[in-house]
Tab-separated table of C-alpha atoms in Angstrom:
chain	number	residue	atom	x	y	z
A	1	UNK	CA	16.812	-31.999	20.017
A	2	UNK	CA	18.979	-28.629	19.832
A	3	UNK	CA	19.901	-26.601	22.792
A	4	UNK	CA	19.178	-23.980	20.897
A	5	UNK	CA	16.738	-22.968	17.538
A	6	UNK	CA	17.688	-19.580	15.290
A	7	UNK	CA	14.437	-17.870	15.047
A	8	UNK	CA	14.949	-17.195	11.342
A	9	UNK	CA	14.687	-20.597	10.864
A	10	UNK	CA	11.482	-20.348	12.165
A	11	UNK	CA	10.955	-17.952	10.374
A	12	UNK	CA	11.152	-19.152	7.058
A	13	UNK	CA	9.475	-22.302	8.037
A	14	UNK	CA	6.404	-20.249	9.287
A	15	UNK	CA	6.106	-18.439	5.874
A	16	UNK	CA	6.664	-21.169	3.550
A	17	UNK	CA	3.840	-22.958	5.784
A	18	UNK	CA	1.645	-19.882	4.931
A	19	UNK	CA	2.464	-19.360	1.234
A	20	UNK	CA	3.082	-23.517	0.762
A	21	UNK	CA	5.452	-22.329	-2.039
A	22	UNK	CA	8.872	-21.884	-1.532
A	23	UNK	CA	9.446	-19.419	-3.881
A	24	UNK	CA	6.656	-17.250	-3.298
A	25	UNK	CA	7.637	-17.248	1.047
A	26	UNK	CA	11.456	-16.280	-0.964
A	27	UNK	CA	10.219	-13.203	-1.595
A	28	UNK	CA	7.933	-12.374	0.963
A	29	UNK	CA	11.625	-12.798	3.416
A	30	UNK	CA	13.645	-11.071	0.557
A	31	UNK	CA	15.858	-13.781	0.261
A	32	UNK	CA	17.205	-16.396	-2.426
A	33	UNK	CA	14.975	-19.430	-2.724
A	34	UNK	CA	18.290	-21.733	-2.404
A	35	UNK	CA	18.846	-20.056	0.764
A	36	UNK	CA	15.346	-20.593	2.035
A	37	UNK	CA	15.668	-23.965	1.249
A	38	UNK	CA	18.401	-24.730	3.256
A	39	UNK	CA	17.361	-22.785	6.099
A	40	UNK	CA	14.083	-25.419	5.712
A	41	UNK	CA	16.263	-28.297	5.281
A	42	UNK	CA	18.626	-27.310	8.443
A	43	UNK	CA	15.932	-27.036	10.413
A	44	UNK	CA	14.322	-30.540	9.824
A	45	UNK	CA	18.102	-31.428	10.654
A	46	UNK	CA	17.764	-29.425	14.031
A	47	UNK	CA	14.457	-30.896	14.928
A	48	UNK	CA	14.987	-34.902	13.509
A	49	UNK	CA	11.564	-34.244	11.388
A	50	UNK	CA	10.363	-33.791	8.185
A	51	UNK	CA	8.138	-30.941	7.939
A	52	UNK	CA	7.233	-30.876	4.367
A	53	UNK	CA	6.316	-32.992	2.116
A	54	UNK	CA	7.852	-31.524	-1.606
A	55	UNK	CA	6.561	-32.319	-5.035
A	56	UNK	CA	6.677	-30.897	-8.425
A	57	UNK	CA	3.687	-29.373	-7.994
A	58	UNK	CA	2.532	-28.428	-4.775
A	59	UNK	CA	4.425	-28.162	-1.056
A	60	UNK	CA	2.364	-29.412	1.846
A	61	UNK	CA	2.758	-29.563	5.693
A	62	UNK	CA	3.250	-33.095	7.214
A	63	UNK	CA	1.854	-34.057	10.518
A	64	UNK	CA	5.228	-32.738	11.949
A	65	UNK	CA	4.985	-29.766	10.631
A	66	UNK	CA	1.403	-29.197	11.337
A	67	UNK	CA	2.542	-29.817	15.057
A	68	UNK	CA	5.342	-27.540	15.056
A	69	UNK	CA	3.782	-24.567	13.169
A	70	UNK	CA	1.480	-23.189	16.059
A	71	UNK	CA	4.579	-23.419	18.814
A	72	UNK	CA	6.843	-21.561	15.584
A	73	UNK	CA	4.374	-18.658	15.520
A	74	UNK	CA	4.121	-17.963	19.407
A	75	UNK	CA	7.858	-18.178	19.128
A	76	UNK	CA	7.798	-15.582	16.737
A	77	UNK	CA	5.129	-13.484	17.827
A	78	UNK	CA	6.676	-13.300	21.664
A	79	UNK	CA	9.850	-12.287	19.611
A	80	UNK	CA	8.885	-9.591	18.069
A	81	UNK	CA	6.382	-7.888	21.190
A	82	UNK	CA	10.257	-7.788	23.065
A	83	UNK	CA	11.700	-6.174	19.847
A	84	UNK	CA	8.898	-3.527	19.870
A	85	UNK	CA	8.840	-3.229	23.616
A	86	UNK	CA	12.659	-1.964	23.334
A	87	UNK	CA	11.409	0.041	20.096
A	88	UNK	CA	9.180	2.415	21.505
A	89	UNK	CA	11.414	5.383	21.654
A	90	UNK	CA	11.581	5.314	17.536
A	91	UNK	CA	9.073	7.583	15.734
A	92	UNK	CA	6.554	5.371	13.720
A	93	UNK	CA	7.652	6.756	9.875
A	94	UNK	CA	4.125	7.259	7.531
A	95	UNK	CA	4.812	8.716	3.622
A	96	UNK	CA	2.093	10.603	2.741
A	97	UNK	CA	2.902	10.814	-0.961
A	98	UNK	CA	3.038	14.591	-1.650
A	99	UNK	CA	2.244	17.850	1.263
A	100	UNK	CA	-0.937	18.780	0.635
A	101	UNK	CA	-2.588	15.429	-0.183
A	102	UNK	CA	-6.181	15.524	2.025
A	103	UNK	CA	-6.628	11.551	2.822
A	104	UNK	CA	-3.179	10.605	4.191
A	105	UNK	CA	-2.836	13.755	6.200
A	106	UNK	CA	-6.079	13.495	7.705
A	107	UNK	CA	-5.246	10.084	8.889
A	108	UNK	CA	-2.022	10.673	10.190
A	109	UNK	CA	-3.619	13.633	12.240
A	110	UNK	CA	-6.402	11.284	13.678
A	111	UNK	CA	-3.354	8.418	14.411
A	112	UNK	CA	-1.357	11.563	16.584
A	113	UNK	CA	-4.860	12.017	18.835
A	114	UNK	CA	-5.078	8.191	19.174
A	115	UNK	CA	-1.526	7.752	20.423
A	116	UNK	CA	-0.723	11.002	22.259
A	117	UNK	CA	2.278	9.367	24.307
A	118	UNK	CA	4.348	8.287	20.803
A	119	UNK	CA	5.903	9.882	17.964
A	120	UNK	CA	4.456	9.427	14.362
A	121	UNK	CA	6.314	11.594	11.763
A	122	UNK	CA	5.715	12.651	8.140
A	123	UNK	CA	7.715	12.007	4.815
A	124	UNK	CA	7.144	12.491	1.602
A	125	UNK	CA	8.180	9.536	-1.201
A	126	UNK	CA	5.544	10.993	-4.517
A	127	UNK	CA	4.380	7.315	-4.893
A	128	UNK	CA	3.324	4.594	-3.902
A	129	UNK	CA	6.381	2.387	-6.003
A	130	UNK	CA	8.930	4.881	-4.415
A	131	UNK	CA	7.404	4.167	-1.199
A	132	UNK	CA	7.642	0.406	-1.478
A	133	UNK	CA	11.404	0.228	-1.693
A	134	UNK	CA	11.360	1.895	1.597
A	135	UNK	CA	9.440	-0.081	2.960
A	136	UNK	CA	10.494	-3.285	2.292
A	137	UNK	CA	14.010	-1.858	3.288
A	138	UNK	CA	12.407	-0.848	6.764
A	139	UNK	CA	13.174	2.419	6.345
A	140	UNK	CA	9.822	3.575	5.760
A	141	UNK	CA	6.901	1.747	8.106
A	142	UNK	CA	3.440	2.622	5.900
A	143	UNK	CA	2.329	4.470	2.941
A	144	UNK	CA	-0.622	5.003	1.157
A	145	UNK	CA	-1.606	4.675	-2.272
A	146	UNK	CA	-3.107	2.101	-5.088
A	147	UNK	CA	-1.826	-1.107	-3.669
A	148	UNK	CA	-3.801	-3.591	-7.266
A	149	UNK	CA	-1.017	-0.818	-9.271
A	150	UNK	CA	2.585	-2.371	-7.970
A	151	UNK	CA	4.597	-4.650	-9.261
A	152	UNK	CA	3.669	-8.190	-7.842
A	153	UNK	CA	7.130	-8.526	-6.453
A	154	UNK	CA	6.993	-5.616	-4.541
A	155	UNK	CA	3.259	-7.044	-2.675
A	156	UNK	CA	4.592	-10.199	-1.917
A	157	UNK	CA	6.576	-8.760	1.048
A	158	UNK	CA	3.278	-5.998	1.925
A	159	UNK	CA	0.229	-6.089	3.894
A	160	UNK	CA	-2.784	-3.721	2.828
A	161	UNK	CA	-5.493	-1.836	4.601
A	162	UNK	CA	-8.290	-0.280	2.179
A	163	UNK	CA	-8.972	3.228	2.931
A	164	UNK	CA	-10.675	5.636	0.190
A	165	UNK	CA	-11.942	5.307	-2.980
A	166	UNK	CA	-10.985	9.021	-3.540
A	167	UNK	CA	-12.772	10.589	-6.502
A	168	UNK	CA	-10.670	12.274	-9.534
A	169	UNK	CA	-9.945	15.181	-10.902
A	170	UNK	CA	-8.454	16.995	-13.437
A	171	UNK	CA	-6.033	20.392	-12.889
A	172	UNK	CA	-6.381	22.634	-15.563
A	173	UNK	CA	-4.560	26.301	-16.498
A	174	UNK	CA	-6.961	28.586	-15.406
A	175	UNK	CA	-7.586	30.027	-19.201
A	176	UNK	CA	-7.947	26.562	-20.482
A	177	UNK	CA	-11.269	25.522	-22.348
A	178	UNK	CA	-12.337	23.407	-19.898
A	179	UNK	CA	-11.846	25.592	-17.073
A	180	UNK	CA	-15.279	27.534	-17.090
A	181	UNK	CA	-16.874	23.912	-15.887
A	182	UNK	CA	-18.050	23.113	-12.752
A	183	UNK	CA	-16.855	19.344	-13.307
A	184	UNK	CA	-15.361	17.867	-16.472
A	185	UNK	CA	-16.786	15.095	-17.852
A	186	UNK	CA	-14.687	12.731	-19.190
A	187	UNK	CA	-15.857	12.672	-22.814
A	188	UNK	CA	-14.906	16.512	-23.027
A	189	UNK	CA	-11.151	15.415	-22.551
A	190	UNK	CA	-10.924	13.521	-25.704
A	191	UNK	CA	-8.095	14.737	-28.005
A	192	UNK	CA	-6.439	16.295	-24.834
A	193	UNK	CA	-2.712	15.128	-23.453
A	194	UNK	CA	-3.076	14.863	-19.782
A	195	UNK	CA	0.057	14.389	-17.717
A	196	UNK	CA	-0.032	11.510	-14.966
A	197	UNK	CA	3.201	11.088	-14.608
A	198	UNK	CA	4.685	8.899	-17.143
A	199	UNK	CA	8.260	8.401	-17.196
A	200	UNK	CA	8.452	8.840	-12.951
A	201	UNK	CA	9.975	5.870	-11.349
A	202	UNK	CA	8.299	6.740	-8.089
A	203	UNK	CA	4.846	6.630	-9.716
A	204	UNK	CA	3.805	3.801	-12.091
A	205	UNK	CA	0.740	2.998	-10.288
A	206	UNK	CA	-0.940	6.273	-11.211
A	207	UNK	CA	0.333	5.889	-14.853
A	208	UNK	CA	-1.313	2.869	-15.172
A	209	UNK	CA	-4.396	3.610	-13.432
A	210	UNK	CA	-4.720	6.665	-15.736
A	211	UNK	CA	-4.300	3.936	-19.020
A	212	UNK	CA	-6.752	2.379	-17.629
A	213	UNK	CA	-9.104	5.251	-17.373
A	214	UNK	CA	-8.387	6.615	-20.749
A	215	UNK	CA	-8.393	3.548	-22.859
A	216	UNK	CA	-11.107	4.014	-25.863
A	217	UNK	CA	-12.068	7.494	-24.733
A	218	UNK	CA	-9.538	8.919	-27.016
A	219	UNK	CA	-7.145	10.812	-24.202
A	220	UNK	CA	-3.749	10.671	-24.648
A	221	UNK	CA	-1.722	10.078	-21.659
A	222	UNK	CA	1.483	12.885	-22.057
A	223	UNK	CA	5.127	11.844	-22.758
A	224	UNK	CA	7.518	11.918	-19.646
A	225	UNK	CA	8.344	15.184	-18.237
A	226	UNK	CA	11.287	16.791	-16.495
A	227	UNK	CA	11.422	15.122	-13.252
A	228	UNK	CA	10.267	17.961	-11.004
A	229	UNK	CA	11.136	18.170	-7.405
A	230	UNK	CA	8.837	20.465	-5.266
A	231	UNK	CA	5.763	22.642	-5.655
A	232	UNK	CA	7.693	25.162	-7.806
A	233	UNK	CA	9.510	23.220	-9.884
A	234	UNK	CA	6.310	21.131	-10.604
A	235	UNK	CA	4.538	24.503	-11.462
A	236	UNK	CA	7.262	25.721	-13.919
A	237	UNK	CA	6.998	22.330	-16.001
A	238	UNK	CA	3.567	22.318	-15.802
A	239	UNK	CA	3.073	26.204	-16.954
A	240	UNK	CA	5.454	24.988	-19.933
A	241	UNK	CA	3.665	21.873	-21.391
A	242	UNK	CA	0.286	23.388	-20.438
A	243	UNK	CA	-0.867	19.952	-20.583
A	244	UNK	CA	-4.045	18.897	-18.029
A	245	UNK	CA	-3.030	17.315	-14.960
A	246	UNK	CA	-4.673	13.805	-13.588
A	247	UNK	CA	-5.294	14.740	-10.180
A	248	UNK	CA	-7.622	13.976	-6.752
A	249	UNK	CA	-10.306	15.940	-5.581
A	250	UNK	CA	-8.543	17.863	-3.004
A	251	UNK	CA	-5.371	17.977	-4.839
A	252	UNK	CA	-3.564	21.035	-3.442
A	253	UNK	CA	-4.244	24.805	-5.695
A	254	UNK	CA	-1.695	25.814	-7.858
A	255	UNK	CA	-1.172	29.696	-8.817
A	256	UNK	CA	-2.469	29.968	-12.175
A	257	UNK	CA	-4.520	26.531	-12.133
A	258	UNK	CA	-7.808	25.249	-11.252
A	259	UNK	CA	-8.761	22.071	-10.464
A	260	UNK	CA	-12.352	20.558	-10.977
A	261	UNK	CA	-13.353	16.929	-10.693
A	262	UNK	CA	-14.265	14.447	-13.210
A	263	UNK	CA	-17.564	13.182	-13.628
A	264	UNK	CA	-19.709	10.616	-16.175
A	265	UNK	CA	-18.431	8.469	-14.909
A	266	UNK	CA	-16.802	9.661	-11.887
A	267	UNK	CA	-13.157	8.352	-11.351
A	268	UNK	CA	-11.955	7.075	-8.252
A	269	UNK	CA	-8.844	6.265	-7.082
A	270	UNK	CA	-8.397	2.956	-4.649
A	271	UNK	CA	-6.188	4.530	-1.578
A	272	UNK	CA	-4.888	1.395	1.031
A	273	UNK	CA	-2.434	2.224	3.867
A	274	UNK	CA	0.243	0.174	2.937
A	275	UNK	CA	2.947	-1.757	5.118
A	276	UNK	CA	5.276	-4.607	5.370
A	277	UNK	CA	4.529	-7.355	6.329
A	278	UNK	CA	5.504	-8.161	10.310
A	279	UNK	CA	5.883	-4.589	10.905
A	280	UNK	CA	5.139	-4.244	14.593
A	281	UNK	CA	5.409	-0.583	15.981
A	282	UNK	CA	3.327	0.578	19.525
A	283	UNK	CA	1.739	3.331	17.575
A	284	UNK	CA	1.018	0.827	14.314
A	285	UNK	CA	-2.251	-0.405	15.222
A	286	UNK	CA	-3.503	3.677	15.847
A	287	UNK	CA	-2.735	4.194	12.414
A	288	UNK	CA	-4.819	1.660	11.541
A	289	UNK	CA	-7.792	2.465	13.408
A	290	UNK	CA	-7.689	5.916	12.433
A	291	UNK	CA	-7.717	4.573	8.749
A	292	UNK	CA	-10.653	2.645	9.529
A	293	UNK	CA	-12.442	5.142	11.622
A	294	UNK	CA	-12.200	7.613	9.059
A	295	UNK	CA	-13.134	5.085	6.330
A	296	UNK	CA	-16.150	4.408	8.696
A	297	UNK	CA	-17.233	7.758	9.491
A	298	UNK	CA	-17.163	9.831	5.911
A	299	UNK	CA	-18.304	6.704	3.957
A	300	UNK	CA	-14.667	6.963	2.257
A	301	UNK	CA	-15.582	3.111	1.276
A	302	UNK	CA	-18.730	3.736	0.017
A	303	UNK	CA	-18.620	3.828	-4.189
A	304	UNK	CA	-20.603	6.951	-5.502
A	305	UNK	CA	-23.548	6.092	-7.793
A	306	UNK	CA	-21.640	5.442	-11.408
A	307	UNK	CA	-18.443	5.026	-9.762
A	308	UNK	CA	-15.450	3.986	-12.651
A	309	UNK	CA	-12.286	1.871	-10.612
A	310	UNK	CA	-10.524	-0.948	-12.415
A	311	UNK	CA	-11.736	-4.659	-12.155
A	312	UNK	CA	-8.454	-5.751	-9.985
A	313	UNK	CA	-8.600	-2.926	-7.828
A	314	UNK	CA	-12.187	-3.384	-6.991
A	315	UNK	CA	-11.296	-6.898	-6.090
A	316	UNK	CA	-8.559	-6.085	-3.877
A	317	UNK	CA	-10.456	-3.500	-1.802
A	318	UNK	CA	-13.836	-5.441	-1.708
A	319	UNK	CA	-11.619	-8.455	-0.493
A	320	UNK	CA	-11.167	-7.328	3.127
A	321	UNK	CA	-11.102	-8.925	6.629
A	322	UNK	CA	-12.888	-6.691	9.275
A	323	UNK	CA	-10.254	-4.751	11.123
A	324	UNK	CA	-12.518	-2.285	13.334
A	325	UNK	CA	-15.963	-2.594	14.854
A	326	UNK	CA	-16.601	1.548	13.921
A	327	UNK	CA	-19.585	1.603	11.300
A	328	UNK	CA	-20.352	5.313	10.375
A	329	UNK	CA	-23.035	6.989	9.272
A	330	UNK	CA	-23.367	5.126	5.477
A	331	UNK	CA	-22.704	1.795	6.868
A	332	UNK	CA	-19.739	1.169	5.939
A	333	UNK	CA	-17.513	-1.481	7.817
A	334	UNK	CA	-13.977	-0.712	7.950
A	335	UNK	CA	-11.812	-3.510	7.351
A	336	UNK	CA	-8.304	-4.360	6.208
A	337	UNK	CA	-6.763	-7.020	3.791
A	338	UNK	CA	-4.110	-10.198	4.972
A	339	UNK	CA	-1.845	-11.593	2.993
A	340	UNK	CA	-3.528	-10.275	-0.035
């Protein structure tokens, strides 16, 4: 036996015991598959066992393995409660997308009363794809935003908690047709160019969801814009295209605009807290019960009566492991997704 084991080989034996695939545990650690592999292989050196058993089709856990893989995660667990104990001086880092946006605000506020002794701070990526880099980086430790819309490489290495399904809406110049309404139905956008952000980097997610929501309805999603940074500048483009903006019910007023939600059906927009994976952080888990409290209290979970969300986002918020014992007033359970 070795004097001594390198807990990243631990590591990367724990995750390719969770995942049973080395390439999908690869990316989930952000490193090369070879180098995983050897890692795996130097460690059955270390420990004179073999802990998997390989095939071209499928990776299982031998008896060895299935021995060592509960003493690996206490390891690793006791590990990182030291690194957070010496961590606590560090403000917990939350992007909530864009100033003025109600649901992430709101949640961050109820995290700061829930953890009065530490430090959480605000900043602003515009999206949820922006945010993920960040993240995965550690340079960001949550966001929030429609988890079903990234790119499957970027979830591999995230965790999930379902928040909102936040209704839609749709900001309009203030002398537009539309803008007399109360709400907009969908149908009365057809032949309209709405903007939703096509052509951002930082937002794909909401450009797809949008395709989604427009397919066969006859709205045409607008070309890519100017990238605008800040209120003003986002004005200015806007006031020049005149084009409808795809927006959230809350979505902060603009001089000159009005916003007014969409209805039959109504949009909504599926709104997790995002993080990576293993984050550990003394005010984390208040961020997460405020999520869930809130989710619990204002029946954030609860669809409204003709609700529209896309198939694969449904599944991903439906598919949720109780998190928080807080039921509200409608019910609903809050709960947050593993390993989705």
């Amino acid at each position: 036996m070795p004097a001594h084991l390198d807990p990243r080989l631990l590591r990367g034996f724990v995750t390719v015991a969770e995942e049973l695939h080395f390439t999908r545990a690869a990316v989930r650690l952000h490193v090369a598959q070879q180098a995983l592999s050897r890692d795996v292989r130097r460690l059955e050196r270390e420990l004179g066992a073999e802990l998997f058993v390989r095939t071209t089709r499928q990776v299982t856990l031998t008896p060895e393995g299935e021995r060592l893989l509960p003493y690996a995660r206490r390891v690793l667990r006791a590990q990182d409660e030291l690194l957070a104990a010496f961590d606590q001086a560090r403000p917990l880092l939350v992007d909530l997308n864009s100033p003025g946006l109600v649901t992430p605000r709101r949640v961050l506020h109820r995290a700061r009363e829930l953890a009065p002794g530490h430090e959480l701070m605000a900043r602003y990526e515009s999206g949820l794809t922006g945010a993920a880099g960040e993240l995965l980086a550690g340079r960001l430790d949550a966001s929030f935003g429609r988890f079903a819309g990234l790119d499957p490489a970027l979830r591999a290495g995230l965790d999930h908690q379902p928040v909102r399904y936040e209704p839609m809406a749709v900001v309009l110049p203030e002398d537009h047709r539309l803008a007399a309404l109360e709400a907009v139905p969908l149908a009365e956008l057809a032949g309209e160019t709405v903007y939703a952000g096509a052509g951002n980097p930082r937002t794909p997610e909401w450009t797809g969801l949008a395709r989604q929501l427009f397919e066969g309805r006859g709205i045409e999603i607008a070309p890519p814009a100017p990238l605008a940074v800040g209120e003003e500048e986002f004005q200015r483009i806007m006031a020049r295209t005149r084009n409808p903006v795809l927006a959230v019910v809350g979505f902060p007023a603009l001089p000159s605009m009005v916003s007014r939600p969409l209805v039959d059906p109504v949009p909504l927009s599926p709104v997790s807290l995002v993080w990576r994976r293993g984050l550990t952080h003394p005010a984390f888990d208040a961020l997460r019960r405020a999520a869930a409290r809130l989710a619990a209290e204002e029946g954030w979970l609860d669809k409204p009566a003709g609700g529209w969300v896309p198939a694969g986002d449904d599944v991903r918020m439906a598919s949720r492991d109780c998190h928080d014992s807080v039921r509200g007033p409608h019910g609903t359970s809050a709960c947050a997704t593993f390993n989705a």
